[in-house]
Structure formats: structure tokens, C-alpha cells
mmCIF file of C-alpha atoms in Angstrom:
data_model
loop_
_atom_site.group_PDB
_atom_site.id
_atom_site.type_symbol
_atom_site.label_atom_id
_atom_site.label_comp_id
_atom_site.label_asym_id
_atom_site.label_seq_id
_atom_site.Cartn_x
_atom_site.Cartn_y
_atom_site.Cartn_z
ATOM 1 C CA UNK A 243 104.157 176.694 41.705
ATOM 2 C CA UNK A 244 107.653 178.039 41.137
ATOM 3 C CA UNK A 245 106.978 181.005 43.397
ATOM 4 C CA UNK A 246 105.718 178.665 46.100
ATOM 5 C CA UNK A 247 108.845 176.507 45.781
ATOM 6 C CA UNK A 248 111.135 179.514 46.034
ATOM 7 C CA UNK A 249 109.176 180.719 49.052
ATOM 8 C CA UNK A 250 109.598 177.335 50.724
ATOM 9 C CA UNK A 251 113.328 177.318 50.059
ATOM 10 C CA UNK A 252 113.719 180.828 51.435
ATOM 11 C CA UNK A 253 111.732 179.889 54.536
ATOM 12 C CA UNK A 254 113.918 176.813 55.083
ATOM 13 C CA UNK A 255 117.049 178.925 54.714
ATOM 14 C CA UNK A 256 115.693 181.512 57.144
ATOM 15 C CA UNK A 257 114.850 178.822 59.697
ATOM 16 C CA UNK A 258 118.290 177.234 59.301
ATOM 17 C CA UNK A 259 120.084 180.546 59.721
ATOM 18 C CA UNK A 260 117.876 181.460 62.678
ATOM 19 C CA UNK A 261 118.529 178.158 64.420
ATOM 20 C CA UNK A 262 122.243 178.467 63.728
ATOM 21 C CA UNK A 263 122.298 181.978 65.145
ATOM 22 C CA UNK A 264 120.553 180.846 68.326
ATOM 23 C CA UNK A 265 122.907 177.891 68.658
ATOM 24 C CA UNK A 266 125.917 180.163 68.316
ATOM 25 C CA UNK A 267 124.564 182.787 70.714
ATOM 26 C CA UNK A 268 123.562 180.362 73.476
ATOM 27 C CA UNK A 269 126.214 177.669 73.002
ATOM 28 C CA UNK A 270 127.818 178.203 76.412
ATOM 29 C CA UNK A 271 124.417 177.894 78.080
ATOM 30 C CA UNK A 272 124.227 174.424 76.529
ATOM 31 C CA UNK A 273 127.671 173.488 77.828
ATOM 32 C CA UNK A 274 127.864 174.963 81.328
ATOM 33 C CA UNK A 275 125.242 174.594 84.073
ATOM 34 C CA UNK A 276 126.581 176.460 87.133
ATOM 35 C CA UNK A 277 125.674 175.014 90.526
ATOM 36 C CA UNK A 278 125.744 176.654 93.977
ATOM 37 C CA UNK A 279 128.076 175.331 96.674
ATOM 38 C CA UNK A 280 126.200 173.098 99.100
ATOM 39 C CA UNK A 281 128.844 171.831 101.520
ATOM 40 C CA UNK A 282 131.417 173.500 103.733
ATOM 41 C CA UNK A 283 131.770 176.712 105.709
ATOM 42 C CA UNK A 284 134.465 179.403 105.533
ATOM 43 C CA UNK A 285 137.065 176.958 106.896
ATOM 44 C CA UNK A 286 136.489 174.775 103.832
ATOM 45 C CA UNK A 287 136.798 177.529 101.256
ATOM 46 C CA UNK A 288 139.832 179.020 99.572
ATOM 47 C CA UNK A 289 139.376 182.105 97.398
ATOM 48 C CA UNK A 290 141.952 182.221 94.632
ATOM 49 C CA UNK A 291 142.453 185.710 93.180
ATOM 50 C CA UNK A 292 142.749 185.518 89.399
ATOM 51 C CA UNK A 293 142.991 188.801 87.454
ATOM 52 C CA UNK A 294 139.676 190.552 88.110
ATOM 53 C CA UNK A 295 137.832 187.484 89.430
ATOM 54 C CA UNK A 296 137.666 185.460 92.628
ATOM 55 C CA UNK A 297 137.808 181.709 92.106
ATOM 56 C CA UNK A 298 136.403 179.471 94.855
ATOM 57 C CA UNK A 299 138.077 176.231 95.836
ATOM 58 C CA UNK A 300 136.540 173.810 98.319
ATOM 59 C CA UNK A 301 139.399 172.522 100.448
ATOM 60 C CA UNK A 302 140.356 170.049 103.141
ATOM 61 C CA UNK A 303 143.600 171.591 104.429
ATOM 62 C CA UNK A 304 146.247 169.137 105.578
ATOM 63 C CA UNK A 305 149.924 169.538 106.398
ATOM 64 C CA UNK A 306 151.056 166.806 104.018
ATOM 65 C CA UNK A 307 153.459 166.433 101.127
ATOM 66 C CA UNK A 308 150.541 164.980 99.134
ATOM 67 C CA UNK A 309 147.645 166.871 97.580
ATOM 68 C CA UNK A 310 144.793 166.080 95.217
ATOM 69 C CA UNK A 311 143.154 168.574 92.856
ATOM 70 C CA UNK A 312 139.696 167.750 91.483
ATOM 71 C CA UNK A 313 137.964 169.197 88.426
ATOM 72 C CA UNK A 314 134.289 168.283 88.103
ATOM 73 C CA UNK A 315 131.634 168.053 85.424
ATOM 74 C CA UNK A 316 129.754 170.807 83.631
ATOM 75 C CA UNK A 317 126.811 170.671 86.044
ATOM 76 C CA UNK A 318 128.572 169.562 89.213
ATOM 77 C CA UNK A 319 128.847 171.099 92.640
ATOM 78 C CA UNK A 320 132.303 169.774 93.486
ATOM 79 C CA UNK A 321 131.823 170.462 97.204
ATOM 80 C CA UNK A 322 129.536 167.436 97.361
ATOM 81 C CA UNK A 323 132.556 165.215 96.643
ATOM 82 C CA UNK A 324 134.467 166.530 99.661
ATOM 83 C CA UNK A 325 133.175 164.021 102.271
ATOM 84 C CA UNK A 326 133.890 160.971 100.095
ATOM 85 C CA UNK A 327 137.289 162.250 98.995
ATOM 86 C CA UNK A 328 138.219 163.137 102.567
ATOM 87 C CA UNK A 329 137.476 159.578 103.636
ATOM 88 C CA UNK A 330 139.158 157.991 100.617
ATOM 89 C CA UNK A 331 142.312 160.114 100.802
ATOM 90 C CA UNK A 332 143.071 160.745 104.494
ATOM 91 C CA UNK A 333 146.714 161.578 103.782
ATOM 92 C CA UNK A 334 146.019 164.112 100.993
ATOM 93 C CA UNK A 335 145.170 167.786 101.191
ATOM 94 C CA UNK A 336 142.157 168.312 98.925
ATOM 95 C CA UNK A 337 141.435 171.135 96.480
ATOM 96 C CA UNK A 338 138.171 171.048 94.487
ATOM 97 C CA UNK A 339 137.839 173.849 91.932
ATOM 98 C CA UNK A 340 134.549 175.675 91.345
ATOM 99 C CA UNK A 341 134.591 176.936 87.769
ATOM 100 C CA UNK A 342 133.778 180.568 87.112
ATOM 101 C CA UNK A 343 130.103 181.155 87.831
ATOM 102 C CA UNK A 344 129.936 177.951 89.923
ATOM 103 C CA UNK A 345 129.714 177.951 93.704
ATOM 104 C CA UNK A 346 131.211 181.164 95.070
ATOM 105 C CA UNK A 347 133.356 181.816 91.979
ATOM 106 C CA UNK A 348 132.723 185.030 90.096
ATOM 107 C CA UNK A 349 132.759 185.528 86.335
ATOM 108 C CA UNK A 350 131.497 183.341 83.515
ATOM 109 C CA UNK A 351 132.859 179.964 82.471
ATOM 110 C CA UNK A 352 134.818 179.667 79.243
ATOM 111 C CA UNK A 353 137.407 177.132 78.175
ATOM 112 C CA UNK A 354 140.246 179.668 78.203
ATOM 113 C CA UNK A 355 139.299 180.991 81.647
ATOM 114 C CA UNK A 356 138.884 177.538 83.217
ATOM 115 C CA UNK A 357 142.203 176.267 81.855
ATOM 116 C CA UNK A 358 143.895 179.426 83.100
ATOM 117 C CA UNK A 359 142.363 179.092 86.573
ATOM 118 C CA UNK A 360 143.385 175.433 86.754
ATOM 119 C CA UNK A 361 147.028 176.328 86.118
ATOM 120 C CA UNK A 362 146.908 179.064 88.753
ATOM 121 C CA UNK A 363 145.443 176.652 91.284
ATOM 122 C CA UNK A 364 148.092 174.031 90.552
ATOM 123 C CA UNK A 365 150.880 176.571 90.944
ATOM 124 C CA UNK A 366 149.525 177.564 94.360
ATOM 125 C CA UNK A 367 149.015 173.971 95.494
ATOM 126 C CA UNK A 368 152.405 172.732 94.238
ATOM 127 C CA UNK A 369 154.104 175.487 96.246
ATOM 128 C CA UNK A 370 152.610 173.909 99.388
ATOM 129 C CA UNK A 371 152.783 170.199 98.519
ATOM 130 C CA UNK A 372 155.536 168.350 96.687
ATOM 131 C CA UNK A 373 153.312 165.616 95.229
ATOM 132 C CA UNK A 374 150.120 166.766 93.491
ATOM 133 C CA UNK A 375 147.740 164.265 91.888
ATOM 134 C CA UNK A 376 144.968 165.456 89.566
ATOM 135 C CA UNK A 377 141.502 163.982 89.009
ATOM 136 C CA UNK A 378 139.152 165.228 86.289
ATOM 137 C CA UNK A 379 135.613 164.032 85.697
ATOM 138 C CA UNK A 380 133.593 164.540 82.505
ATOM 139 C CA UNK A 381 134.207 168.151 81.409
ATOM 140 C CA UNK A 382 136.945 168.280 84.029
ATOM 141 C CA UNK A 383 138.857 165.481 82.330
ATOM 142 C CA UNK A 384 139.771 167.917 79.562
ATOM 143 C CA UNK A 385 140.863 170.480 82.148
ATOM 144 C CA UNK A 386 142.999 167.855 83.896
ATOM 145 C CA UNK A 387 144.586 166.706 80.639
ATOM 146 C CA UNK A 388 145.545 170.224 79.634
ATOM 147 C CA UNK A 389 147.016 170.839 83.101
ATOM 148 C CA UNK A 390 149.028 167.607 83.012
ATOM 149 C CA UNK A 391 150.471 168.612 79.647
ATOM 150 C CA UNK A 392 151.647 171.947 81.086
ATOM 151 C CA UNK A 393 152.701 171.105 84.644
ATOM 152 C CA UNK A 394 154.466 168.283 86.448
ATOM 153 C CA UNK A 395 151.629 166.407 88.128
ATOM 154 C CA UNK A 396 152.316 163.233 90.105
ATOM 155 C CA UNK A 397 149.381 161.117 88.846
ATOM 156 C CA UNK A 398 146.401 161.662 86.589
ATOM 157 C CA UNK A 399 142.937 160.089 86.830
ATOM 158 C CA UNK A 400 140.283 160.766 84.171
ATOM 159 C CA UNK A 401 136.667 159.807 84.857
ATOM 160 C CA UNK A 402 134.289 159.475 81.873
ATOM 161 C CA UNK A 403 136.771 161.334 79.656
ATOM 162 C CA UNK A 404 136.206 162.486 76.083
ATOM 163 C CA UNK A 405 138.460 162.831 73.082
ATOM 164 C CA UNK A 406 136.999 166.202 72.061
ATOM 165 C CA UNK A 407 133.924 168.266 72.916
ATOM 166 C CA UNK A 408 134.060 169.612 69.369
ATOM 167 C CA UNK A 409 133.796 166.079 68.029
ATOM 168 C CA UNK A 410 130.776 165.339 70.222
ATOM 169 C CA UNK A 411 129.080 168.613 69.256
ATOM 170 C CA UNK A 412 129.585 167.908 65.558
ATOM 171 C CA UNK A 413 127.767 164.603 65.936
ATOM 172 C CA UNK A 414 124.956 166.184 67.952
ATOM 173 C CA UNK A 415 124.397 169.034 65.478
ATOM 174 C CA UNK A 416 125.471 167.511 62.135
ATOM 175 C CA UNK A 417 123.661 170.029 59.914
ATOM 176 C CA UNK A 418 125.625 173.006 61.284
ATOM 177 C CA UNK A 419 129.300 173.953 60.704
ATOM 178 C CA UNK A 420 130.074 173.374 64.367
ATOM 179 C CA UNK A 421 133.839 173.469 63.799
ATOM 180 C CA UNK A 422 133.562 177.145 62.897
ATOM 181 C CA UNK A 423 130.865 177.971 65.440
ATOM 182 C CA UNK A 424 132.063 176.344 68.647
ATOM 183 C CA UNK A 425 134.028 178.613 70.973
ATOM 184 C CA UNK A 426 135.002 176.066 73.642
ATOM 185 C CA UNK A 427 136.309 172.972 71.856
ATOM 186 C CA UNK A 428 138.135 171.098 74.639
ATOM 187 C CA UNK A 429 140.228 169.013 72.236
ATOM 188 C CA UNK A 430 141.867 166.732 74.775
ATOM 189 C CA UNK A 431 143.626 164.661 72.142
ATOM 190 C CA UNK A 432 145.865 167.623 71.299
ATOM 191 C CA UNK A 433 147.516 167.546 74.740
ATOM 192 C CA UNK A 434 147.741 163.817 75.388
ATOM 193 C CA UNK A 435 151.087 163.258 73.571
ATOM 194 C CA UNK A 436 152.795 165.570 76.083
ATOM 195 C CA UNK A 437 151.641 163.506 79.084
ATOM 196 C CA UNK A 438 154.157 161.082 80.563
ATOM 197 C CA UNK A 439 152.843 160.547 84.116
ATOM 198 C CA UNK A 440 150.894 157.405 85.088
ATOM 199 C CA UNK A 441 147.308 157.915 83.946
ATOM 200 C CA UNK A 442 144.108 156.017 84.667
ATOM 201 C CA UNK A 443 140.954 156.335 82.559
ATOM 202 C CA UNK A 444 137.741 155.248 84.307
ATOM 203 C CA UNK A 445 134.996 154.589 81.765
ATOM 204 C CA UNK A 446 131.274 154.062 82.317
ATOM 205 C CA UNK A 447 130.097 151.070 80.286
ATOM 206 C CA UNK A 448 126.710 152.645 79.545
ATOM 207 C CA UNK A 449 127.692 156.300 79.352
ATOM 208 C CA UNK A 450 124.788 158.116 77.713
ATOM 209 C CA UNK A 451 126.508 161.527 77.669
ATOM 210 C CA UNK A 452 130.066 160.805 76.560
ATOM 211 C CA UNK A 453 129.932 157.760 74.282
ATOM 212 C CA UNK A 454 132.364 155.028 75.133
ATOM 213 C CA UNK A 455 133.952 155.316 71.694
ATOM 214 C CA UNK A 456 135.082 158.838 72.584
ATOM 215 C CA UNK A 457 136.833 157.606 75.743
ATOM 216 C CA UNK A 458 138.411 154.741 73.815
ATOM 217 C CA UNK A 459 139.588 157.132 71.105
ATOM 218 C CA UNK A 460 141.231 159.285 73.748
ATOM 219 C CA UNK A 461 142.895 156.257 75.355
ATOM 220 C CA UNK A 462 144.437 155.344 72.007
ATOM 221 C CA UNK A 463 146.196 158.727 71.862
ATOM 222 C CA UNK A 464 148.399 158.022 74.898
ATOM 223 C CA UNK A 465 151.918 156.787 74.427
ATOM 224 C CA UNK A 466 152.441 153.109 75.128
ATOM 225 C CA UNK A 467 152.724 152.303 78.815
ATOM 226 C CA UNK A 468 151.510 155.681 80.066
ATOM 227 C CA UNK A 469 147.794 154.997 80.511
ATOM 228 C CA UNK A 470 145.489 152.183 81.544
ATOM 229 C CA UNK A 471 141.719 152.075 81.515
ATOM 230 C CA UNK A 472 139.104 150.474 83.724
ATOM 231 C CA UNK A 473 135.455 150.036 82.735
ATOM 232 C CA UNK A 474 132.765 150.094 85.426
ATOM 233 C CA UNK A 475 130.230 147.584 84.171
ATOM 234 C CA UNK A 476 126.640 148.803 84.019
ATOM 235 C CA UNK A 477 127.520 152.353 85.062
ATOM 236 C CA UNK A 478 126.077 155.407 83.338
ATOM 237 C CA UNK A 479 127.525 158.878 83.107
ATOM 238 C CA UNK A 480 125.693 160.314 86.109
ATOM 239 C CA UNK A 481 125.599 157.329 88.452
ATOM 240 C CA UNK A 482 129.220 156.236 88.138
ATOM 241 C CA UNK A 483 130.170 158.144 91.295
ATOM 242 C CA UNK A 484 127.787 156.033 93.349
ATOM 243 C CA UNK A 485 129.291 152.711 92.314
ATOM 244 C CA UNK A 486 131.186 150.890 95.095
ATOM 245 C CA UNK A 487 134.305 150.492 92.939
ATOM 246 C CA UNK A 488 134.446 154.171 91.968
ATOM 247 C CA UNK A 489 136.592 155.532 94.801
ATOM 248 C CA UNK A 490 138.693 152.403 95.033
ATOM 249 C CA UNK A 491 139.586 152.775 91.350
ATOM 250 C CA UNK A 492 140.526 156.411 91.828
ATOM 251 C CA UNK A 493 142.693 155.403 94.790
ATOM 252 C CA UNK A 494 144.401 152.805 92.613
ATOM 253 C CA UNK A 495 145.324 155.577 90.183
ATOM 254 C CA UNK A 496 146.632 157.914 92.870
#
């Protein structure tokens, strides 16, 4: 009986350690889902050289003082947003970043690499346009927040934003020490106090991926008067972009 109990305990420990090892080894495969680029020819593509990689940016070039940079979700082909953004922002040059491994970008996505590439893109864009607004959706909201804490952006719009990916992962995998395992934490709340530009948070009422409490927690971190939030009633995480008020809200924040 005792031997059987010990055997059961050892088996449970082995299973736990095995599952934890797999979770650690494949964690980035659970976070990033690279997509190919579907829209735009060579005239709609900017290749940004970054160290030993080539980072693709879908663009709508425009000789204007205004520009908009867009950072998408973890499974998004940002080129698909080009037609709608081009119509919604006729007076803005558009720059939509494909994360490493996405679209025509080389390399593999990591938090450090994506944040680095975002800064490089902003520096290039701000040298061409004096007023640069930034929009980040889902995973990209964390990228946009970090950028806005490091550079002088004109306006900031965050769509379905989160307080921390680490926080969400801890709730999803409560039996594992996720804090010590997770490599890409995207702790947006750390950078919010440094943001002083007008910021709009667009929240999906029925977000099934990023719980509304996470967006609300992030909103509470902003200094008074810096940010406002708008909730799209009935919207979920993946269908928010198809709502009629989606682009009009983004325009109101730009």
C-alpha cells in the first residue's frame, strides 16, 4: 500500500515536471502565431534593416507631416488592416509592423526583439514625419505602451489592451511558477507612469482573450487626465475590428 502510494506520488511529480518542461520549452509557440503577408506588392513594403535581420513594414507612403504606426496582435497579418486604415486616415502616412517571423520579416519573435524593432521603426518614421501617432492592438498594445514611454509620440490608441501578459499567464497556468518560467512578460503597467500623451483605450465588452478586468487594471495605472476609455458593447476580442464604431473611435483618439 505504502509502495503504491509512493509510486503514485512519484508519477504525479514526474508528470508535473514533464508538463512544466514542455510549457517552458514551447512557451513562445503558445504566444506567437506568425502569419504571412496577404496584401500589398513591393510598393507597399518597407524593409527595415535591424542588426542581422530584415523587418518588414507594410506602408502607405504619403508626403505628410502626419504618420501612424500600427502594432497588431499575436496572430495578425497587419497588411489586412491597410485598406481600412488608408480610408480612415487619408492624411496620414501608414506604417504597419510585421513582427519577426511574421509576413516577410526574418528571425523569431521575442519581446526584447519586438520592442527593439518598434523603437527602430519609430526613429525612422519620426525622421520623415513630425507628428507620429501610435496604435497597438492586443499584443501590440504592450509594444505601443513601451514605445510611448521611450519616445515622443503624438497620440496613443490601445485596442483590447492588457495590464500584463505575465498576469494572464499566471491565471491560465496556476499550478506552475509562471513568474520564473515566462520569458516574454509584457508588463505594460511598468511603463504607463511615463506616458503623458493623450491616450485612448478601446475595450471589447465581451473580450474572451484579454479579460476586461485586465484592461481596466491597466487604465487605472495612467495618471489622471492622460487616458480615457471607450467600451464597444457586445464586441469580442476577435470581432472588434469589424464593428462600425471601431475605426471612428480610433480616429477620435488620433
